[in-house]
PDB file of C-alpha atoms and ligand atoms in Angstrom:
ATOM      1  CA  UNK A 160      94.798 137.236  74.953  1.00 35.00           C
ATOM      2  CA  UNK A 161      96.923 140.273  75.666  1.00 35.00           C
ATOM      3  CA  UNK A 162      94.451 141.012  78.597  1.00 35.00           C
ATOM      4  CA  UNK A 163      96.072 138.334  80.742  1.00 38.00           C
ATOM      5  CA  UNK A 164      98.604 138.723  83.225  1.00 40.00           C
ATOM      6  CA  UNK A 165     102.141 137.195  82.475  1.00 42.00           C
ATOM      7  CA  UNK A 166     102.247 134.855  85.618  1.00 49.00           C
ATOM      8  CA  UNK A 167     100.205 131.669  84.993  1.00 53.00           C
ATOM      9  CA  UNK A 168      98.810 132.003  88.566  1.00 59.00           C
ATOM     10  CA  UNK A 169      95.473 133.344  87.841  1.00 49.00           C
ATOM     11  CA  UNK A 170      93.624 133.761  91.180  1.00 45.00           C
ATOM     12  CA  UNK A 171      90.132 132.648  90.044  1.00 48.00           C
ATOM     13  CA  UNK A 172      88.486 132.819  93.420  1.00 46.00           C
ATOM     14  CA  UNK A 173      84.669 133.314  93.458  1.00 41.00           C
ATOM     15  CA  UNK A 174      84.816 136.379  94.810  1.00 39.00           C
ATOM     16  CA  UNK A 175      86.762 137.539  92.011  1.00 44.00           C
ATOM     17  CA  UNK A 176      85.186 135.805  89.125  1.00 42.00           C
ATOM     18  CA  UNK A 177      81.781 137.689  90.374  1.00 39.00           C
ATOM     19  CA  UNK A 178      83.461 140.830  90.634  1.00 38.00           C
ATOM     20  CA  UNK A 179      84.455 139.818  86.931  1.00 41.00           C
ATOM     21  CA  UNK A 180      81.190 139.076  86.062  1.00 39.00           C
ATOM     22  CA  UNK A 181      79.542 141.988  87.573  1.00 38.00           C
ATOM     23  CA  UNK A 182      82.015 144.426  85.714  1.00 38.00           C
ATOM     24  CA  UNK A 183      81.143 142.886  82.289  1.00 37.00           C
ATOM     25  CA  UNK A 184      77.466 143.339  80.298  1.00 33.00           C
ATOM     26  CA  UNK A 185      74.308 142.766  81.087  1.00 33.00           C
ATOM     27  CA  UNK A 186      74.241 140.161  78.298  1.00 33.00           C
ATOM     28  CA  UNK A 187      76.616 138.519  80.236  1.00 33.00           C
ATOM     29  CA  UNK A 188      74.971 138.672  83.407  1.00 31.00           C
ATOM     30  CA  UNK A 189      71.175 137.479  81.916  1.00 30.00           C
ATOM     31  CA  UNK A 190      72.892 134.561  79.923  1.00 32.00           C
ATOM     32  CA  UNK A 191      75.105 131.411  81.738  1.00 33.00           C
ATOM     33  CA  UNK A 192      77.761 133.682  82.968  1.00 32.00           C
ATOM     34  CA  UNK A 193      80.626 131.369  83.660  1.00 33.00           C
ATOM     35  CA  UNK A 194      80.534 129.380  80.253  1.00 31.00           C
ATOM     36  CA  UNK A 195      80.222 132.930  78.223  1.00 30.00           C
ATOM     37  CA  UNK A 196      83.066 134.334  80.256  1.00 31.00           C
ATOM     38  CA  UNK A 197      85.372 131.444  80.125  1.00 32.00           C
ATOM     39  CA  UNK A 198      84.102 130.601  76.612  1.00 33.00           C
ATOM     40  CA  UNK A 199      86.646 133.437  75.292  1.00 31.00           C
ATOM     41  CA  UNK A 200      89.801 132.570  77.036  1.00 38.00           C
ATOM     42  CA  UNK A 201      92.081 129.757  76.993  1.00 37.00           C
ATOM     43  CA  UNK A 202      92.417 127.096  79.564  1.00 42.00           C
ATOM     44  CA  UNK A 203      95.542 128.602  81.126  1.00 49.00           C
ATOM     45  CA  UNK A 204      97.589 131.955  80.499  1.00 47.00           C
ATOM     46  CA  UNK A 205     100.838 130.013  80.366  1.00 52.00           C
ATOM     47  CA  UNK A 206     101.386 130.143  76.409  1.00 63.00           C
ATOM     48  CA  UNK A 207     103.201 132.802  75.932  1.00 82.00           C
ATOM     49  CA  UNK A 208     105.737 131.986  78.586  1.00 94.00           C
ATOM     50  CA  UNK A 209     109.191 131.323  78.207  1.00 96.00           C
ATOM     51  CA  UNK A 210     111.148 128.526  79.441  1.00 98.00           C
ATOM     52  CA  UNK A 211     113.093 130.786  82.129  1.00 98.00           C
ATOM     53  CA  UNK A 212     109.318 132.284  82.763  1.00 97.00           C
ATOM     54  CA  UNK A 213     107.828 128.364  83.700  1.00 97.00           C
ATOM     55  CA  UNK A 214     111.008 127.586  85.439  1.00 98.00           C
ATOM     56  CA  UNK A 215     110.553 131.123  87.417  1.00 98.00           C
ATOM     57  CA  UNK A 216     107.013 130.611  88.478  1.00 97.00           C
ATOM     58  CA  UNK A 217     107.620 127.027  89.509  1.00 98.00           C
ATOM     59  CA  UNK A 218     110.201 128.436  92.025  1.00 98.00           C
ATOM     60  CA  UNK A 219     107.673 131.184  92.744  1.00 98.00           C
ATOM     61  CA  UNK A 220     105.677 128.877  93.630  1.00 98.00           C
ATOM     62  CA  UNK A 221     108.209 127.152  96.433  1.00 98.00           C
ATOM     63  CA  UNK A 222     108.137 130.108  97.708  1.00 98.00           C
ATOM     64  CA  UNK A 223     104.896 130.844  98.536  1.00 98.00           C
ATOM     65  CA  UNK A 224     104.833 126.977 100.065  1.00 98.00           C
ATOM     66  CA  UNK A 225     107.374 127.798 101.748  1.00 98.00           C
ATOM     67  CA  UNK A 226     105.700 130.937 103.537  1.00 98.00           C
ATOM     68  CA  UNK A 227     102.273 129.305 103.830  1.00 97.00           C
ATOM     69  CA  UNK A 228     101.442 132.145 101.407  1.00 97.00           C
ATOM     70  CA  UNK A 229      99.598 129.466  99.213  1.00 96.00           C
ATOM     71  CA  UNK A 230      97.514 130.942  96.249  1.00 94.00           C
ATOM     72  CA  UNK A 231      96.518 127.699  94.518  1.00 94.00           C
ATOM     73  CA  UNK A 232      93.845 127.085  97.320  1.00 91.00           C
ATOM     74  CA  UNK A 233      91.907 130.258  97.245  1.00 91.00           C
ATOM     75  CA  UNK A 234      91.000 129.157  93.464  1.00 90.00           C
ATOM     76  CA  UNK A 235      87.787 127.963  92.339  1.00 92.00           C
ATOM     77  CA  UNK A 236      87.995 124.365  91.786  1.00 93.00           C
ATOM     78  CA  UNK A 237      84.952 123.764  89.831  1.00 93.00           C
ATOM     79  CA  UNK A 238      85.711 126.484  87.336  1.00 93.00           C
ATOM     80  CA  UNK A 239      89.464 125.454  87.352  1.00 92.00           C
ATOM     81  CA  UNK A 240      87.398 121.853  86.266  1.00 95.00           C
ATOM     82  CA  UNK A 241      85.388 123.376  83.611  1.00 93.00           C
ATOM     83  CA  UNK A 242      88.236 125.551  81.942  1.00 93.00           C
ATOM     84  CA  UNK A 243      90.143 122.481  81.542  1.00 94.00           C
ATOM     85  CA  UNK A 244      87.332 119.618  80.184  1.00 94.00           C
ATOM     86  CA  UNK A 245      88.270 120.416  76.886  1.00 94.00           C
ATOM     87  CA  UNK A 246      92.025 120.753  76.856  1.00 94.00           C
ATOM     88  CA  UNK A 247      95.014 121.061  79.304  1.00 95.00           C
ATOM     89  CA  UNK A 248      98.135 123.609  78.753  1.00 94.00           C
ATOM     90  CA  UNK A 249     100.440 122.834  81.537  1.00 97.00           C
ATOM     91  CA  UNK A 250     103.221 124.975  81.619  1.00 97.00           C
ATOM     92  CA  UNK A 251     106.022 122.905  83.549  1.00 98.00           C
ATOM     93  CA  UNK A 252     106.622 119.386  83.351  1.00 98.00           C
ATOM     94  CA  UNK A 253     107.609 117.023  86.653  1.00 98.00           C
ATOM     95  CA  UNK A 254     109.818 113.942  86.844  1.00 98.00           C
ATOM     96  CA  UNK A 255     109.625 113.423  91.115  1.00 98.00           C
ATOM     97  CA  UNK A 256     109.774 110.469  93.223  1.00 98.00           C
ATOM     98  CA  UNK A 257     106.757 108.835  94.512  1.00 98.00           C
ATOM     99  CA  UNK A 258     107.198 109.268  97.846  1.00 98.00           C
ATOM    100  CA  UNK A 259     104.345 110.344  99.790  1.00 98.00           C
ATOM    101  CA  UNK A 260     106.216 113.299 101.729  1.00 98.00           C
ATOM    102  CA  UNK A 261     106.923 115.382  97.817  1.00 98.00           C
ATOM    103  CA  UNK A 262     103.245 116.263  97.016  1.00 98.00           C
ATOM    104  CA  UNK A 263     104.461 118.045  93.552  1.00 98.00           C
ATOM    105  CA  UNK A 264     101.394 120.394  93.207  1.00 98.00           C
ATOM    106  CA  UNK A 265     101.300 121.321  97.126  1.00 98.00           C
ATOM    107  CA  UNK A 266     105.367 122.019  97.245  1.00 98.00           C
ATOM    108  CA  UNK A 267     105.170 124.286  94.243  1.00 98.00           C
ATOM    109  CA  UNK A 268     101.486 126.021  94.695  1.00 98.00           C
ATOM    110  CA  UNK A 269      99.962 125.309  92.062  1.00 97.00           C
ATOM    111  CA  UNK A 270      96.779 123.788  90.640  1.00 95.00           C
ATOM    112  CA  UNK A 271      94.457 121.895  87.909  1.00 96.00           C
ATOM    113  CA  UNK A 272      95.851 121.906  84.799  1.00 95.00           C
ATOM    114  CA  UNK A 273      98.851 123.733  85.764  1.00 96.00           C
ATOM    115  CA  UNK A 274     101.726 120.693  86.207  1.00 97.00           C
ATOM    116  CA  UNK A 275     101.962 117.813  84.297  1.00 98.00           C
ATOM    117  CA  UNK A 276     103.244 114.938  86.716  1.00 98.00           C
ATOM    118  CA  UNK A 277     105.071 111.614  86.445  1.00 98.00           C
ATOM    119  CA  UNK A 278     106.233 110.183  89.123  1.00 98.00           C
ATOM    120  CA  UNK A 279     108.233 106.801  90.041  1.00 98.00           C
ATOM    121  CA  UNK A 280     110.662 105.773  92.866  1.00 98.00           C
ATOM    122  CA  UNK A 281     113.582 107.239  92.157  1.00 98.00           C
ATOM    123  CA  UNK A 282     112.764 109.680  89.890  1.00 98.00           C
ATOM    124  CA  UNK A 283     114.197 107.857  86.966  1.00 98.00           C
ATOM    125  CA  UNK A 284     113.977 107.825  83.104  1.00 98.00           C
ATOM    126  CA  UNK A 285     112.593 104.939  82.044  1.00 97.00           C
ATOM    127  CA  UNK A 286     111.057 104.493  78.567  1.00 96.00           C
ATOM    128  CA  UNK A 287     107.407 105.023  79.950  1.00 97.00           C
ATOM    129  CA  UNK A 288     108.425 108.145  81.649  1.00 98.00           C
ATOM    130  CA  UNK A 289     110.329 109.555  78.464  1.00 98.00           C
ATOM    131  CA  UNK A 290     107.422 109.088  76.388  1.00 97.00           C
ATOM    132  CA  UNK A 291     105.044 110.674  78.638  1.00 98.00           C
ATOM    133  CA  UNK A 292     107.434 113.756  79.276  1.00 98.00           C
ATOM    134  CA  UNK A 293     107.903 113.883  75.163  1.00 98.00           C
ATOM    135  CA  UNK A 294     104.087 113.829  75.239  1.00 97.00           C
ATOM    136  CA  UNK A 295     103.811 116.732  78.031  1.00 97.00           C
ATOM    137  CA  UNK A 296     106.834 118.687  75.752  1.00 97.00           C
ATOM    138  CA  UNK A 297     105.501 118.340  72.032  1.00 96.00           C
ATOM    139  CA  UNK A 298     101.552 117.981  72.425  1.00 96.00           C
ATOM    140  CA  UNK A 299     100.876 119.839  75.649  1.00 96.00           C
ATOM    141  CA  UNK A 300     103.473 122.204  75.360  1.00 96.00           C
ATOM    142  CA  UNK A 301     105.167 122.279  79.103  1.00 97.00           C
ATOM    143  CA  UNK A 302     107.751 124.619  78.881  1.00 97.00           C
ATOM    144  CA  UNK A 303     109.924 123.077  81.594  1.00 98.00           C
ATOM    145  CA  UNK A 304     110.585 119.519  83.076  1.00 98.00           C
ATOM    146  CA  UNK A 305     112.019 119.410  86.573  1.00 98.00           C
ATOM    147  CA  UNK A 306     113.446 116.500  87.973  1.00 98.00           C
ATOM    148  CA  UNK A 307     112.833 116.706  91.370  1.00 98.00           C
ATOM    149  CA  UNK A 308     114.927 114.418  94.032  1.00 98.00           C
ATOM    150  CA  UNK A 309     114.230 114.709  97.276  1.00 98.00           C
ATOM    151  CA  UNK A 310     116.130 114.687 101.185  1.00 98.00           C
ATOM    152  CA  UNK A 311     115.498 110.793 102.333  1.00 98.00           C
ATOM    153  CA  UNK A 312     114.855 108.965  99.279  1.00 98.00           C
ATOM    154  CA  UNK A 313     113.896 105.397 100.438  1.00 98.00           C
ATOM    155  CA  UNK A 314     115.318 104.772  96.424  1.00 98.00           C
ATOM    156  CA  UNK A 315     118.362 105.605  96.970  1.00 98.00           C
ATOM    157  CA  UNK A 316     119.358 104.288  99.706  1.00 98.00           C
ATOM    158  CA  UNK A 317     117.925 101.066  98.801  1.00 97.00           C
ATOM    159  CA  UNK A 318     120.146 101.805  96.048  1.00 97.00           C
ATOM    160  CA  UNK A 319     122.969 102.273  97.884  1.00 97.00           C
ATOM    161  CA  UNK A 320     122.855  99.446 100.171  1.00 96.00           C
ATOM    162  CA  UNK A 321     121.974  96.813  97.370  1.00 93.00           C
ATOM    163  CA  UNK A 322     120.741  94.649  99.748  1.00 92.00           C
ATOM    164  CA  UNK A 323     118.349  92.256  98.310  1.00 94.00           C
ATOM    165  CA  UNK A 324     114.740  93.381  98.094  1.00 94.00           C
ATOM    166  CA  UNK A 325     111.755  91.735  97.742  1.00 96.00           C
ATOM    167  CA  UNK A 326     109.755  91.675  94.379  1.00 96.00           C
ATOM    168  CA  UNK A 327     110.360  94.066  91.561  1.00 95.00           C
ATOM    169  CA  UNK A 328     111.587  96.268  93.747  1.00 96.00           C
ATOM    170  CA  UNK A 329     115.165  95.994  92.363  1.00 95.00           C
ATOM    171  CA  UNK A 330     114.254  97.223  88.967  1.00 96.00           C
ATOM    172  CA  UNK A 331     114.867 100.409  90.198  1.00 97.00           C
ATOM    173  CA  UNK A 332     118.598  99.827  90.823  1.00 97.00           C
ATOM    174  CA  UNK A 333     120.232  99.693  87.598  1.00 97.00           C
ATOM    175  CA  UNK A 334     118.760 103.236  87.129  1.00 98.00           C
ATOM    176  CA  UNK A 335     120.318 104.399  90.356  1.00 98.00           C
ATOM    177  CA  UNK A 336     123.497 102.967  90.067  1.00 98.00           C
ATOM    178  CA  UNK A 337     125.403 105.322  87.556  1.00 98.00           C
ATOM    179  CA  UNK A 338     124.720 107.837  90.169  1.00 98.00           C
ATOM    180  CA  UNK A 339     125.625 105.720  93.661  1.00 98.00           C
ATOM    181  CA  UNK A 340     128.304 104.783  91.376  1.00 98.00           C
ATOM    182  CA  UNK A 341     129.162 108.415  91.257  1.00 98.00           C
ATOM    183  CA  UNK A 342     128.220 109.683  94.554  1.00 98.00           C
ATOM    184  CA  UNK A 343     129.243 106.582  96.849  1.00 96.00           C
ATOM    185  CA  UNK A 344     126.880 106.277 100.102  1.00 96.00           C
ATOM    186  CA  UNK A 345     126.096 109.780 100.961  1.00 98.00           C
ATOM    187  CA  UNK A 346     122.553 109.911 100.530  1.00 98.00           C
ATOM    188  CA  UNK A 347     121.764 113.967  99.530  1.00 98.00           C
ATOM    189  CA  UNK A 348     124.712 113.784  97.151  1.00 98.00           C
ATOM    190  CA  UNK A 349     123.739 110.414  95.351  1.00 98.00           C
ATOM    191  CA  UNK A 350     120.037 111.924  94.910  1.00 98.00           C
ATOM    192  CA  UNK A 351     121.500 114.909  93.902  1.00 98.00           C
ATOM    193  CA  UNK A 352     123.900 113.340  91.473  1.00 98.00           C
ATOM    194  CA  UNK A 353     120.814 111.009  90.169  1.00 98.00           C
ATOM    195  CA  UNK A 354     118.304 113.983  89.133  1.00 98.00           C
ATOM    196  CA  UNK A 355     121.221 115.503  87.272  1.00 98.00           C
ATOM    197  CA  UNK A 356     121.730 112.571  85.818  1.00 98.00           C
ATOM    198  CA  UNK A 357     118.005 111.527  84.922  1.00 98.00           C
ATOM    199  CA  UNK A 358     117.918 115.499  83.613  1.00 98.00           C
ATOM    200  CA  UNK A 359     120.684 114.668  81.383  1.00 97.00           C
ATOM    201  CA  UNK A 360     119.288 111.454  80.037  1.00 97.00           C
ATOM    202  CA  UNK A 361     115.842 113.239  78.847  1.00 97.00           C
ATOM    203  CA  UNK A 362     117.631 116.028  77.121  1.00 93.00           C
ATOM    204  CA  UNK A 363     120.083 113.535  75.487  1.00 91.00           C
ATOM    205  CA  UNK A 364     118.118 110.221  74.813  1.00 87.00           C
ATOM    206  CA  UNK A 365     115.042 111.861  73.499  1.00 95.00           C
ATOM    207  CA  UNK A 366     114.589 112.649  70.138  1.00 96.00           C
ATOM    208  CA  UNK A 367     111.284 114.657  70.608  1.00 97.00           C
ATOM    209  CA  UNK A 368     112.891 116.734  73.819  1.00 98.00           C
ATOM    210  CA  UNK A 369     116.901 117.090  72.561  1.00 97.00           C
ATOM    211  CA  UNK A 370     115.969 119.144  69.837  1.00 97.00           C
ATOM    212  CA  UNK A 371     113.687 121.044  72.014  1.00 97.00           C
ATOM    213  CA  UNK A 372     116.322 121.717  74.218  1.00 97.00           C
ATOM    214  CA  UNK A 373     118.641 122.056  71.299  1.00 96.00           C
ATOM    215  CA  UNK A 374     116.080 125.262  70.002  1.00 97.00           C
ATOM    216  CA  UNK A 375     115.529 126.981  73.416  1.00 97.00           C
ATOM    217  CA  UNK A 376     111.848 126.060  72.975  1.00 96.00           C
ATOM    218  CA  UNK A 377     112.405 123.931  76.216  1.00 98.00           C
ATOM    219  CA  UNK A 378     113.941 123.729  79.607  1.00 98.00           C
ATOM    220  CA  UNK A 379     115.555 120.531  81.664  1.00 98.00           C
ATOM    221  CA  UNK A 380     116.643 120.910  85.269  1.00 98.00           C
ATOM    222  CA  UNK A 381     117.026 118.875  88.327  1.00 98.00           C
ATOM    223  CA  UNK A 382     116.552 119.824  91.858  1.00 98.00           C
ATOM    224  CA  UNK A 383     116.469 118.805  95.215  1.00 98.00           C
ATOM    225  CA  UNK A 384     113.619 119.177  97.636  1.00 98.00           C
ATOM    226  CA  UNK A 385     114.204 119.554 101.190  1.00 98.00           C
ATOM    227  CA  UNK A 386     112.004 117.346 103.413  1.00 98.00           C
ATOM    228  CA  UNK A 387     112.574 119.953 106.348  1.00 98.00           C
ATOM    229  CA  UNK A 388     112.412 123.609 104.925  1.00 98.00           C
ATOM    230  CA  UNK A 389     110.031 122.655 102.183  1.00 98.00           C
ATOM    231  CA  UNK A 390     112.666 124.182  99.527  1.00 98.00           C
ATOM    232  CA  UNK A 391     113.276 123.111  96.241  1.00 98.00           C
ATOM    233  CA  UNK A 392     117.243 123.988  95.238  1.00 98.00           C
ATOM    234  CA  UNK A 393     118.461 123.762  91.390  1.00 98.00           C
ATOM    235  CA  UNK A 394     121.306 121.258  91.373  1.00 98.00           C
TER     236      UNK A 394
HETATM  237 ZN1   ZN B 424     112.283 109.038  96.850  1.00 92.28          ZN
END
């Protein structure tokens, strides 16, 4: 739909889907407004962007966080819902931790349908997480996967310390250790270290994403998100 703006971030407030509404015919208006209207357009205006594009309006998105300038909550939930019943189109892909201080849609401003989120301690590759990314790259069509690490990752630092741990909880290690290994016991620089790693493993180990990659059809980074400022840095 040439109609839509570039920028995913489609402010569908009430307000301005009325105003929408009010502008179009008078068919419109006499039948069920909000199914005609959103009958013609796709879920989300993200298709057309590039990988550079999803990796730009994640950022943009920190941004606005970070200035409280937050556009994702002046959207219309419910019609966000009923856009997306029928299919989802996110445009950026997330491999974060699952600590409870990195809310992934909150931190980049963004909303239903928009991100499509995996999550584990850690942040780490493992086979589960690699086939849902693959799924987000080559069905959903994400245009970007960020690993995220973040400032105080309890992961890590378990990591780090190797002490013994109760339950599974040690799993997590031998994914952590190439970059401890790395890194030593500074904390920001083995999480760092780790989602540059965990980048590299998708882009290399996956035979759905590599070639991706490989055709500039999609985008791996990893980044660092600052507990204090609320920033997300490219590492
Ligand atoms: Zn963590």
């Amino acid at each position: 739909m040439n109609t839509l703006p570039s920028s995913p971030k489609v402010v569908l407030s009430r307000r301005k889907f009325l105003g929408n509404a009010l502008a179009g015919t008078a068919a419109t208006l006499a039948g069920s407004a909000s199914m005609s209207f959103f009958g013609t357009q796709p879920a989300l205006a993200q298709s057309n962007l590039t990988p550079d594009e999803a990796l730009k309006e994640l950022l943009d998105g920190n941004q606005r966080y970070i200035a409280g300038r937050f556009m994702s909550f002046d959207e219309d939930k419910q019609i966000l819902r009923d856009r997306t019943v029928e299919k989802q189109q996110p445009f950026a892909a997330l491999l974060s931790c699952a600590d409870s201080r990195v809310p992934v849609e909150i931190i980049f401003d963004q909303s239903i349908g928009e991100l499509f989120v995996t999550r584990v301690a850690g942040n780490i590759a493992t086979p589960e997480i690699i086939a849902s990314l693959e799924y987000g790259a080559a069905v959903l069509g994400t245009k970007v996967i960020l690993v995220l690490g973040h400032a105080g990752c309890g992961a890590v630092k378990a990591a780090i310390q190797a002490k013994a741990v109760p339950g599974q909880i040690s799993a997590l290690f031998p994914h952590l250790q190439p970059a401890v290994d790395q890194a030593g016991s500074d904390l920001a620089a083995a999480t760092k270290v780790n989602a540059t790693i965990q980048a590299g493993l998708l882009g290399k180990a996956s035979p759905v994403l590599a070639p991706m990659v490989k055709e500039g059809k999609l985008k791996i980074v990893a980044g660092y998100y600052d507990l204090a400022t609320g920033k997300v840095t490219l590492v």
